[in-house]
CSV table of C-alpha atoms in Angstrom, one decimal:
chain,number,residue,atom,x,y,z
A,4,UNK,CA,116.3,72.5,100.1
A,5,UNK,CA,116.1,72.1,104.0
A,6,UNK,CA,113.4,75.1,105.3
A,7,UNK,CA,113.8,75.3,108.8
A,8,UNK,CA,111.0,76.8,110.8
A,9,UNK,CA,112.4,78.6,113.8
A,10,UNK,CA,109.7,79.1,116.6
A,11,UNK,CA,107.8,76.8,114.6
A,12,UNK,CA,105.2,75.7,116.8
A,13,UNK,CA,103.2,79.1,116.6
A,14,UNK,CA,99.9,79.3,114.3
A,15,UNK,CA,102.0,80.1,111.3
A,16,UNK,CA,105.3,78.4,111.2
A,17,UNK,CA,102.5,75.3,111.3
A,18,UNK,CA,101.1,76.6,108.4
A,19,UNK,CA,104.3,77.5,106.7
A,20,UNK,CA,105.1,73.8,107.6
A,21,UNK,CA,102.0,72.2,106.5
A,22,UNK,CA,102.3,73.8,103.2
A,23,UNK,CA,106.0,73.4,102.2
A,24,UNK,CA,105.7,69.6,103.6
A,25,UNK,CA,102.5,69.1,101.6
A,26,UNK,CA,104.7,70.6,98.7
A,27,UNK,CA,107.4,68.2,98.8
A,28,UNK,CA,109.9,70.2,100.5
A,29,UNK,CA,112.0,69.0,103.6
A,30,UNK,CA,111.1,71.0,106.6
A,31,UNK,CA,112.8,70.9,110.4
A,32,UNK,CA,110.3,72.5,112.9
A,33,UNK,CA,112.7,74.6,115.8
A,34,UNK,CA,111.3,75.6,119.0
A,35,UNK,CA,113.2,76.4,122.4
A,36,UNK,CA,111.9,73.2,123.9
A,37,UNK,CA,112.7,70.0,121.3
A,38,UNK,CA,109.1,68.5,123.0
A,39,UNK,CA,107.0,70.9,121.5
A,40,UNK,CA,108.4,70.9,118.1
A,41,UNK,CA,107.6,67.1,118.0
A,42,UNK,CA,104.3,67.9,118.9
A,43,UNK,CA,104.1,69.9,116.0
A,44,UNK,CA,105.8,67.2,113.9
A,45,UNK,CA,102.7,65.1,115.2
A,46,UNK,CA,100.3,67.6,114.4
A,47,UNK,CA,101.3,68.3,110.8
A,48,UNK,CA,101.4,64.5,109.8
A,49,UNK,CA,97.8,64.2,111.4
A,50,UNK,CA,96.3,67.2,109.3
A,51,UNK,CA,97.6,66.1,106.4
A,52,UNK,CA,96.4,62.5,106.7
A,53,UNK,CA,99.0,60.6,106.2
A,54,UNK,CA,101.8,58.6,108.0
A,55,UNK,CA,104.4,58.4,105.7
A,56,UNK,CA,105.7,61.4,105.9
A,57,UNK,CA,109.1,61.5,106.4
A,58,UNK,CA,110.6,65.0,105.2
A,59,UNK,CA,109.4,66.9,108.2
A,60,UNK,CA,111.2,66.7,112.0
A,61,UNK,CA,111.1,68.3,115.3
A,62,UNK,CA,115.0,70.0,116.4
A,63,UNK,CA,115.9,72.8,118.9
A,64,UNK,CA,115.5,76.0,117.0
A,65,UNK,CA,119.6,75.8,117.4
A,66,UNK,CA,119.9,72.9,115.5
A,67,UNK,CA,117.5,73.5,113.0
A,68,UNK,CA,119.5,76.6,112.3
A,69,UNK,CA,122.4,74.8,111.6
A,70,UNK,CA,120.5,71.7,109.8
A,71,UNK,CA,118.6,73.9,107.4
A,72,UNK,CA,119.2,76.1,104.3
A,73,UNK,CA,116.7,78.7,104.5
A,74,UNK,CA,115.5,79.4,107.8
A,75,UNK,CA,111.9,81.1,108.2
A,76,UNK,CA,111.4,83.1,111.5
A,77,UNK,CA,107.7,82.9,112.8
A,78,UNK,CA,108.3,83.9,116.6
A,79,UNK,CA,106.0,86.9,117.9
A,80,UNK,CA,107.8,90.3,117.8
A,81,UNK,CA,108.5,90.2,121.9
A,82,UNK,CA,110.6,86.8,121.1
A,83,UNK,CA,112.2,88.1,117.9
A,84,UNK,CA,115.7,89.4,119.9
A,85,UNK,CA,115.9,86.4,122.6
A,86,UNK,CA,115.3,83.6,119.0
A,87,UNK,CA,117.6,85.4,116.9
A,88,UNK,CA,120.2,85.6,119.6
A,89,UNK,CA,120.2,82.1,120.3
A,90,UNK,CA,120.6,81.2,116.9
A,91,UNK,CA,122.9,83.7,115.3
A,92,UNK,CA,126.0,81.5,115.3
A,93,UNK,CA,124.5,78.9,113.4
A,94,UNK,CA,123.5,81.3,110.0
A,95,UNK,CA,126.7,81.8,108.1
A,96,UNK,CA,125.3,81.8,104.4
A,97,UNK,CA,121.8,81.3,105.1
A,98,UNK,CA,118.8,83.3,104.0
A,99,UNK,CA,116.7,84.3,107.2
A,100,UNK,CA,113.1,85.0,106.1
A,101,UNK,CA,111.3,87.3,108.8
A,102,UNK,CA,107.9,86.7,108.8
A,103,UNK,CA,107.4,89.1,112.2
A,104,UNK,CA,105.0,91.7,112.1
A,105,UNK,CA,105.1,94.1,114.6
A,106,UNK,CA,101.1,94.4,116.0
A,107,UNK,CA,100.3,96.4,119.3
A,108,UNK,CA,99.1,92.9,120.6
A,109,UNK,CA,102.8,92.0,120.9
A,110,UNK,CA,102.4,94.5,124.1
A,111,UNK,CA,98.9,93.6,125.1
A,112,UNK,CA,97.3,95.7,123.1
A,113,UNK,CA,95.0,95.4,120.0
A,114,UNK,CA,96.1,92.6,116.7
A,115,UNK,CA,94.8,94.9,114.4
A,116,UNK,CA,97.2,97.9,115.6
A,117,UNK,CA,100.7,98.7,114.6
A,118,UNK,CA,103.4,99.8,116.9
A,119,UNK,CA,106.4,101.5,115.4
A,120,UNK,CA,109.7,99.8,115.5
A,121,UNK,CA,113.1,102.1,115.4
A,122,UNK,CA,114.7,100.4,112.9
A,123,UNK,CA,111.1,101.0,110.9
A,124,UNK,CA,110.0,97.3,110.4
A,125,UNK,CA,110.4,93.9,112.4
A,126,UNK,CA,112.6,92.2,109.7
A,127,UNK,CA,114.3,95.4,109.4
A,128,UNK,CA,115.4,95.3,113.5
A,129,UNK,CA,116.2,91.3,112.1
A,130,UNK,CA,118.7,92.6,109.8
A,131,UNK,CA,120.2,95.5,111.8
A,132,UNK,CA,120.7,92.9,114.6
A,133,UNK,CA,122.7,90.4,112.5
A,134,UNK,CA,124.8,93.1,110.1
A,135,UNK,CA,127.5,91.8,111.2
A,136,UNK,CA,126.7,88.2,110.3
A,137,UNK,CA,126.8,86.4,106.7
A,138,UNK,CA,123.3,85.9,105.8
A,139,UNK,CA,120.7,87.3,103.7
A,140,UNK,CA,117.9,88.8,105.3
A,141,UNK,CA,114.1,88.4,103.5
A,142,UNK,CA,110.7,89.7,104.2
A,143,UNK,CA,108.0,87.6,103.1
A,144,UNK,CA,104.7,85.8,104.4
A,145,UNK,CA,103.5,88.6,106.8
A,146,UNK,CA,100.3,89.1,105.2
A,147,UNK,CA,99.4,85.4,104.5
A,148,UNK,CA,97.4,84.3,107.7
A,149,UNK,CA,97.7,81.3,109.5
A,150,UNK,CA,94.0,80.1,109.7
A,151,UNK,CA,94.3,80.6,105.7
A,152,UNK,CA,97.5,78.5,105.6
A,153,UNK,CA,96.2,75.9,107.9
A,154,UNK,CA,92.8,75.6,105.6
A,155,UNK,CA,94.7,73.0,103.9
A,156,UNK,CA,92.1,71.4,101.9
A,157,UNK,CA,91.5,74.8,99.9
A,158,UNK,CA,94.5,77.2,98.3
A,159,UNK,CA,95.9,80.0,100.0
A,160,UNK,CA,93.8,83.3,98.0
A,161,UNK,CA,97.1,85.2,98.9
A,162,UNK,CA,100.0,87.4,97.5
A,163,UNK,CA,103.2,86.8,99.1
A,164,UNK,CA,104.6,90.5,99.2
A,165,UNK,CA,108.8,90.2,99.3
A,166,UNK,CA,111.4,92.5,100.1
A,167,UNK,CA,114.9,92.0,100.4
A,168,UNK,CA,117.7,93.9,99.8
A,169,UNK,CA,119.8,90.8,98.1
A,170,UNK,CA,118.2,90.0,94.6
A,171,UNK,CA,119.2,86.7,94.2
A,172,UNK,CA,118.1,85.7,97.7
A,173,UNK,CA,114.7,87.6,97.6
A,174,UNK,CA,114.1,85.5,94.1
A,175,UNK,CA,115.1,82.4,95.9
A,176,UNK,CA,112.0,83.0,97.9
A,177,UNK,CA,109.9,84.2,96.0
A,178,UNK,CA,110.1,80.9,94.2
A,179,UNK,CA,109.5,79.2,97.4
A,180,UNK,CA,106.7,81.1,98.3
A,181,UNK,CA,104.8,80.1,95.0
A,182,UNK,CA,105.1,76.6,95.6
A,183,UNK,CA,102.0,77.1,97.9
A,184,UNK,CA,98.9,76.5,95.6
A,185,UNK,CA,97.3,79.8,94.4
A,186,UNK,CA,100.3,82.3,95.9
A,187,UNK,CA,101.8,84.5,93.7
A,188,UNK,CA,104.9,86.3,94.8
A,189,UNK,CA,105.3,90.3,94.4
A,190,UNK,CA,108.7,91.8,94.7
A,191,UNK,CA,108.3,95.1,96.4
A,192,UNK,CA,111.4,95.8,96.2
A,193,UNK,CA,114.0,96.9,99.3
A,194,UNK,CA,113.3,95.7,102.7
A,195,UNK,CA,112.8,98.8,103.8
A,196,UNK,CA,109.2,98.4,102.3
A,197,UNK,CA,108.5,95.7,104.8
A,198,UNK,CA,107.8,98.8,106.6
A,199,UNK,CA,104.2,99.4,105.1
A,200,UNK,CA,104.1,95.5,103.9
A,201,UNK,CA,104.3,94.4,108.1
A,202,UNK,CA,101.6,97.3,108.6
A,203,UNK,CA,98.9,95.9,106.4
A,204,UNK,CA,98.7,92.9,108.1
A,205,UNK,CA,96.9,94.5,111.2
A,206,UNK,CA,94.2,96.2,108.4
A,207,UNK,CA,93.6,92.5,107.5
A,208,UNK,CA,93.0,91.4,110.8
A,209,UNK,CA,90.6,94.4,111.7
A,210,UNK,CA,88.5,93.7,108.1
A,211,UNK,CA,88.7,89.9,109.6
A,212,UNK,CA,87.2,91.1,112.9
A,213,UNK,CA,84.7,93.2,111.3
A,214,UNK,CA,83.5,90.3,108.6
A,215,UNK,CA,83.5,87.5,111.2
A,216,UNK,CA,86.2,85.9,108.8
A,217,UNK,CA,90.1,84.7,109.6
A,218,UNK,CA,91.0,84.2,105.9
A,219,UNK,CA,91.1,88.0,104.4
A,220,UNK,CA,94.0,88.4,101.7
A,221,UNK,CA,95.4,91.0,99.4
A,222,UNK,CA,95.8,90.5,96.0
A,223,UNK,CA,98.3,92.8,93.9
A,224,UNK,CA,96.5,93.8,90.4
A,225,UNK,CA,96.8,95.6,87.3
A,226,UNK,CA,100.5,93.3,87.1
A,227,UNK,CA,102.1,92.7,83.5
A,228,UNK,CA,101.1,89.1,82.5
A,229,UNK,CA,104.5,86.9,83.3
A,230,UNK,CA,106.6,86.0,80.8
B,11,UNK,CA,73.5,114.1,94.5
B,12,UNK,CA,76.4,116.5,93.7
B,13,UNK,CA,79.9,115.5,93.9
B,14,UNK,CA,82.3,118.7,94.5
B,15,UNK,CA,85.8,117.5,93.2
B,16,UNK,CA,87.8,120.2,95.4
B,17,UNK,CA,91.1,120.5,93.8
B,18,UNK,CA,89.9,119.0,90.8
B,19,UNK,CA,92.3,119.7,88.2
B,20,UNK,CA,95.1,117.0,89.0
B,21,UNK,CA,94.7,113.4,87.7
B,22,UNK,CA,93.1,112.3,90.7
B,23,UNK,CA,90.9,114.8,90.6
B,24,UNK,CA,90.0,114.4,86.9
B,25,UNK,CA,90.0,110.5,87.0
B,26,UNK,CA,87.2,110.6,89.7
B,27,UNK,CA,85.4,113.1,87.1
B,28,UNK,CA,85.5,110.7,84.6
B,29,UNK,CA,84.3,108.0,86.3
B,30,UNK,CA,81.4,109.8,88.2
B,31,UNK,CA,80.2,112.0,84.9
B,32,UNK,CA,80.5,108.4,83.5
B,33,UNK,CA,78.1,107.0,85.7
B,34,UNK,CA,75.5,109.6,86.2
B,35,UNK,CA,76.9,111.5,88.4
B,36,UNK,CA,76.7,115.6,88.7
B,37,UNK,CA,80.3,116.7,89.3
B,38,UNK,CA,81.7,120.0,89.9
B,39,UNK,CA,85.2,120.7,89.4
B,40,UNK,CA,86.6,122.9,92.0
B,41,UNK,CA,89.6,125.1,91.7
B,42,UNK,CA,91.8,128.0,92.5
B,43,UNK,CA,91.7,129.1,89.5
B,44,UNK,CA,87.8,128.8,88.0
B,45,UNK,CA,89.4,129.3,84.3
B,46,UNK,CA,91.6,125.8,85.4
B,47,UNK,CA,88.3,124.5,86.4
B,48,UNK,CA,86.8,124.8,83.3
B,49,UNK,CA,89.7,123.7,81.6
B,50,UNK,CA,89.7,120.3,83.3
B,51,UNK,CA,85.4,120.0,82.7
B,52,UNK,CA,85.8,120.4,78.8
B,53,UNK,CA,89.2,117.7,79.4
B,54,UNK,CA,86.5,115.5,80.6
B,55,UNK,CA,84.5,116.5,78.4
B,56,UNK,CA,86.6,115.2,75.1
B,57,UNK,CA,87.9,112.6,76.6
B,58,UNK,CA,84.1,110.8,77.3
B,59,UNK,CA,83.8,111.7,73.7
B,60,UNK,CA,80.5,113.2,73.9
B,61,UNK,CA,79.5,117.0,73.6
B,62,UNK,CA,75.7,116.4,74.9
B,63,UNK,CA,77.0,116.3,79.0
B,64,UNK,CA,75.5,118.7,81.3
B,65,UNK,CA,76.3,116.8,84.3
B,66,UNK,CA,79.7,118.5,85.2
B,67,UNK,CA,80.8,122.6,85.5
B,68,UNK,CA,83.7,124.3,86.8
B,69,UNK,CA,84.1,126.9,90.0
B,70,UNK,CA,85.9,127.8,92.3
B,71,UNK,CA,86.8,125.8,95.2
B,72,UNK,CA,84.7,127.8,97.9
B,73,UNK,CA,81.4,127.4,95.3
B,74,UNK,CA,82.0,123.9,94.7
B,75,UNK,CA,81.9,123.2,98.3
B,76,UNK,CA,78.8,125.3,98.7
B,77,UNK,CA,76.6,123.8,95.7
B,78,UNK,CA,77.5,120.0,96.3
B,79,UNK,CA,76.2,117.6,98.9
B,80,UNK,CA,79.3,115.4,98.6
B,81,UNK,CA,83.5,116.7,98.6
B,82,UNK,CA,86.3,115.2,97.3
B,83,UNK,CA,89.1,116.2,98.8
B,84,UNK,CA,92.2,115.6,96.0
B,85,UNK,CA,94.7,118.3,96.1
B,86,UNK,CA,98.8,116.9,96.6
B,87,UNK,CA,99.3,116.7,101.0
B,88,UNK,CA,101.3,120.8,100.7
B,89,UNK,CA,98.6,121.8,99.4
B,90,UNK,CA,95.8,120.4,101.7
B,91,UNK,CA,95.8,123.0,104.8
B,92,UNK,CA,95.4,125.7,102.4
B,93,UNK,CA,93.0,124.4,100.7
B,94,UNK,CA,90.8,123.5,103.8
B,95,UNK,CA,91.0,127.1,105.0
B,96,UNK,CA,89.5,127.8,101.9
B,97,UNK,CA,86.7,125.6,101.9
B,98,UNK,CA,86.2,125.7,105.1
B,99,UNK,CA,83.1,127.7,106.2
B,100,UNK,CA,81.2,126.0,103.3
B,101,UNK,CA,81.0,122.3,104.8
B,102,UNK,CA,78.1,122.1,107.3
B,103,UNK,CA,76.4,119.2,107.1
B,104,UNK,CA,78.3,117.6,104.2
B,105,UNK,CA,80.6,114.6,104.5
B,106,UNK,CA,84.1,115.5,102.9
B,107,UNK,CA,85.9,112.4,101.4
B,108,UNK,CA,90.3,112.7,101.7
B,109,UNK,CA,92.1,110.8,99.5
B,110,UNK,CA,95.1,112.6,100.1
B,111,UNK,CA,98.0,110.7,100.7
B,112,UNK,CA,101.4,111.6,102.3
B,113,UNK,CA,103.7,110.7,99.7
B,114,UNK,CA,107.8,112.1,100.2
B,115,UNK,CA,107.5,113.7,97.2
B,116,UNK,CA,105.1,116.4,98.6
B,117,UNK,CA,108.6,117.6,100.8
B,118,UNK,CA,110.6,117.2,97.5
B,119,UNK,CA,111.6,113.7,97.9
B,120,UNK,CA,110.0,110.2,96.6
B,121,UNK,CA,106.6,108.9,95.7
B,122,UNK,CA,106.9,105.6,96.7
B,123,UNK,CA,107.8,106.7,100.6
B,124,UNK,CA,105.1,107.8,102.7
B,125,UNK,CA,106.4,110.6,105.7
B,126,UNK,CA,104.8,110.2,108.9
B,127,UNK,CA,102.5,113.0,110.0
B,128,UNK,CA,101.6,114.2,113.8
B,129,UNK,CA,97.9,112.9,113.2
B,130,UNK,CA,98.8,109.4,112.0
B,131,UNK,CA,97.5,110.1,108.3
B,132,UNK,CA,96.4,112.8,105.9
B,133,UNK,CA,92.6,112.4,106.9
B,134,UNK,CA,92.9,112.5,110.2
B,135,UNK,CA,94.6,116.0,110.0
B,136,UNK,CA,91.9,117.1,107.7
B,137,UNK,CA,89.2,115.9,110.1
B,138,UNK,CA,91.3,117.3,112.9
B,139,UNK,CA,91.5,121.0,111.6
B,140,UNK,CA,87.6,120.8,110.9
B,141,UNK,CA,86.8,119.3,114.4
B,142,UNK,CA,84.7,122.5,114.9
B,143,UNK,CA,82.6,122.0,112.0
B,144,UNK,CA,79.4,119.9,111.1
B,145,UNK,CA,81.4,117.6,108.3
B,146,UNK,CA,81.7,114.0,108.4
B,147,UNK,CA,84.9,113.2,107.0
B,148,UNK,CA,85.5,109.9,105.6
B,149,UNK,CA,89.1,108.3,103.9
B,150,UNK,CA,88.5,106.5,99.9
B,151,UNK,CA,90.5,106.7,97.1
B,152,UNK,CA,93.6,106.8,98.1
B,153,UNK,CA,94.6,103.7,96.3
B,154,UNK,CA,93.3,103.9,93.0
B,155,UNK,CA,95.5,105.4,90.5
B,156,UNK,CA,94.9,108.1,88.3
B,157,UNK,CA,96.3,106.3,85.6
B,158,UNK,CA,92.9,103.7,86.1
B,159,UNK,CA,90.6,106.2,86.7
B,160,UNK,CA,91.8,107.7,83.4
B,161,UNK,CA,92.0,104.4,81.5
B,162,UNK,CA,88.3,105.3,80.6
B,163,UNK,CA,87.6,102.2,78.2
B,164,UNK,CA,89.0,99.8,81.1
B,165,UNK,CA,87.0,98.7,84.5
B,166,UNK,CA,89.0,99.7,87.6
B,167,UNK,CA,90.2,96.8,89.2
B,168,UNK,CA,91.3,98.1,92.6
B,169,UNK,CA,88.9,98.1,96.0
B,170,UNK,CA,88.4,101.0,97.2
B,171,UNK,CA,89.6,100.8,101.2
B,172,UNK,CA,86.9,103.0,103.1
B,173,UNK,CA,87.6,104.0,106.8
B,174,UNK,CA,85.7,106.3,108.8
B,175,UNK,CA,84.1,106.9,112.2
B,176,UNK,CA,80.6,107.6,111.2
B,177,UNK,CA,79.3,104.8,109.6
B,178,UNK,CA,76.0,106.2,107.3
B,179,UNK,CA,79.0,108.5,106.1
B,180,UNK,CA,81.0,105.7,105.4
B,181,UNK,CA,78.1,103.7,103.8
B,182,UNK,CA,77.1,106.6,101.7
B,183,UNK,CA,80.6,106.6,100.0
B,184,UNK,CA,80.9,102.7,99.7
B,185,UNK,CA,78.3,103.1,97.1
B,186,UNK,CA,79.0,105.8,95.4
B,187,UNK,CA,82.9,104.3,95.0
B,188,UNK,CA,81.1,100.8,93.9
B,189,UNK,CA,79.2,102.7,91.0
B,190,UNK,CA,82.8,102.9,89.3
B,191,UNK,CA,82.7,99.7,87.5
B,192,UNK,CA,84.5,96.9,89.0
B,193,UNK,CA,85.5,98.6,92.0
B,194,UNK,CA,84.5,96.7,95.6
B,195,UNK,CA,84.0,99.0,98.6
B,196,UNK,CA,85.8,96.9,101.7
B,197,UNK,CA,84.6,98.5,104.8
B,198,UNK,CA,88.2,99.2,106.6
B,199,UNK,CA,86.8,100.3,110.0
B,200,UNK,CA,87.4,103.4,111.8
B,201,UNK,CA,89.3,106.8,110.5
B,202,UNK,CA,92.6,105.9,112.3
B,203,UNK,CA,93.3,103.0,109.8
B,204,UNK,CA,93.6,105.0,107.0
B,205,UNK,CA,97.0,105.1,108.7
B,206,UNK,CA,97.7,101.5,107.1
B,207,UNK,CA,95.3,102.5,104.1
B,208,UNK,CA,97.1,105.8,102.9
B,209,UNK,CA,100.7,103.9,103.4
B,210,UNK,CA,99.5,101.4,100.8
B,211,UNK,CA,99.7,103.5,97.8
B,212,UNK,CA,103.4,104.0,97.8
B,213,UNK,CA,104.0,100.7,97.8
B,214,UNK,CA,102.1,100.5,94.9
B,215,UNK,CA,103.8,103.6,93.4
B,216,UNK,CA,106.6,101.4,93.9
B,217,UNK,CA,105.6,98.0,92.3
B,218,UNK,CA,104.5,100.0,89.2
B,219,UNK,CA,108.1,101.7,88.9
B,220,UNK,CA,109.8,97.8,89.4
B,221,UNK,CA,107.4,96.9,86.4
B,222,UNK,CA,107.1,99.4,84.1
B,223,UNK,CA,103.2,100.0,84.6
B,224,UNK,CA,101.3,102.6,86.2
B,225,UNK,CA,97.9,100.3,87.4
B,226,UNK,CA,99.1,98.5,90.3
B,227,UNK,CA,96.0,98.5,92.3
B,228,UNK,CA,95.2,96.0,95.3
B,229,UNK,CA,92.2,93.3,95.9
B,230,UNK,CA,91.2,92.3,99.6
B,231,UNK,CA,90.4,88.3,99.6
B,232,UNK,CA,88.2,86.1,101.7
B,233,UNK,CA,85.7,88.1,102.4
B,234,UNK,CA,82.2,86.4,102.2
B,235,UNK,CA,79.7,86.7,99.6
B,236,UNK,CA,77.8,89.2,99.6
B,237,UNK,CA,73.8,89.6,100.8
């Protein structure tokens, strides 16, 4: 599977990228300007020590759109409408995993403050954007920082919380997501519940502020053992 | 020091009985209805499987909040303005822990939804209709279900997310929520994020309802050891 990072060069499409390379999977990095994503190319061969990497490459967020499968959007919230606009024509049967989370700093305010969106969650205003397109629209990695995924000599002491209103495609990514060491995935059901999922992600950063810390996590507990 | 449990007759209510009387704790069980009060001590009572305790008694609301040093606040969000007005010449110089949460199903409709209230969250409307009044009020509990409080044989395994604006307050119910076994006390900062903290449980209400349980609880991760 082809994971294409769209606004890839930001903190956390590099993790994302670091991690699903380190993994074995083939990842396209996307950014408006095909420069920078080859920067990032650069960068994630150098952290992860080794020049034979092959299965990751730099594209125009348009292109990677088109090139990949699953597509993972990592943009801030103020570049959510402009990125998705410019690459809405190249998602027919894709899955579009929104990893936005709406924090107040998006408007120069505070990262560990919420702002309420109309349509009740970023990936939510994703999927209300694109209803008219064929693709399946997933929450997932909000809560999973980027200094945590970047730590790349230790696992990620994460849950990946997913919602998604298409089964099959929120499975799909759940599977994905657990291919980062450590990470299990937690269906919270409909994506409507990205609406408190997105909001913890500011408590995190504010219990990282206070603790002097970047890498604070949640854990789901009290979960049936898997079969 | 005495722990009023004001609308103690609920599971919440009697879960955090348990698990204080458990420890050491003197509890009394506040009600309505003293008769439902005492009801819910001699409930505790059986189910600690010991006749010998002392520690725990049943009044009414208004006496409970006059004879303890410490409230719990654990009465369903409809019932949480009345019950304030009851209470609420009996608080000086006590702090008064919320753990109410703003679940749907308190306007007839679904527990795994929270509703959005004027003051942002449950606490901050309690702390706002006793702004007049020498109370520190502090936000805990609102995460850890009844159903693990109850599980009396088990170790919670759930933090207990503590926000409040005056911090010996705050400290003070830290470690009376760490002498539960297994439950960590995470500092969450300032009464306002009990906006993100209170949101939480229905997304836990809704995990357990995907899995069939009823002891989804949550872990924070990354924090440093502790001194």
């Amino acid at each position: 599977m082809k994971i294409g990072i769209i606004g890839g060069t930001g903190d956390q499409g590099l993790g994302l990228a670091l991690r699903f390379v380190k993994c074995g999977e083939e990842v396209i990095i996307g950014s408006r300007d095909v420069k920078k994503a080859e920067n990032a190319v650069n960068l994630v061969i150098n952290m992860l020590k080794s020049e034979e990497i092959t299965t990751i490459k730099g594209m125009t967020n348009q292109e990677a759109a088109e090139e990949a499968d699953l597509l993972l959007l990592t943009v801030p919230l103020q570049a959510q409408m402009a990125t998705l606009k410019s690459i809405k024509d190249h998602l027919d049967d894709k899955i579009l995993v929104d990893a936005t989370v709406p924090l107040e700093s998006c408007l120069g305010g505070r990262p560990d403050r919420y702002v309420d969106l109309w349509e009740g969650s970023g990936v939510e205003r994703t999927s209300n954007f694109l209803k008219d397109k064929n693709v399946r629209v997933v929450s997932a990695f909000n809560n999973i920082s980027a200094a945590s995924l970047t730590n790349i000599e230790e696992n990620v002491e994460c849950d990946c919380l997913v919602s998604g209103d298409n089964q099959e495609a929120k499975l799909e990514v759940m599977a994905l997501a657990e291919k980062i060491p450590d990470v299990k995935a937690i269906d919270c059901g409909p994506l409507e519940n990205a609406r408190i999922v997105e909001k913890i992600t500011p408590l995190l950063i504010h219990i990282n502020i206070l603790n002097r810390i970047k890498l604070a996590g949640i854990r789901i507990t009290g979960l049936p053992p898997r079969k």
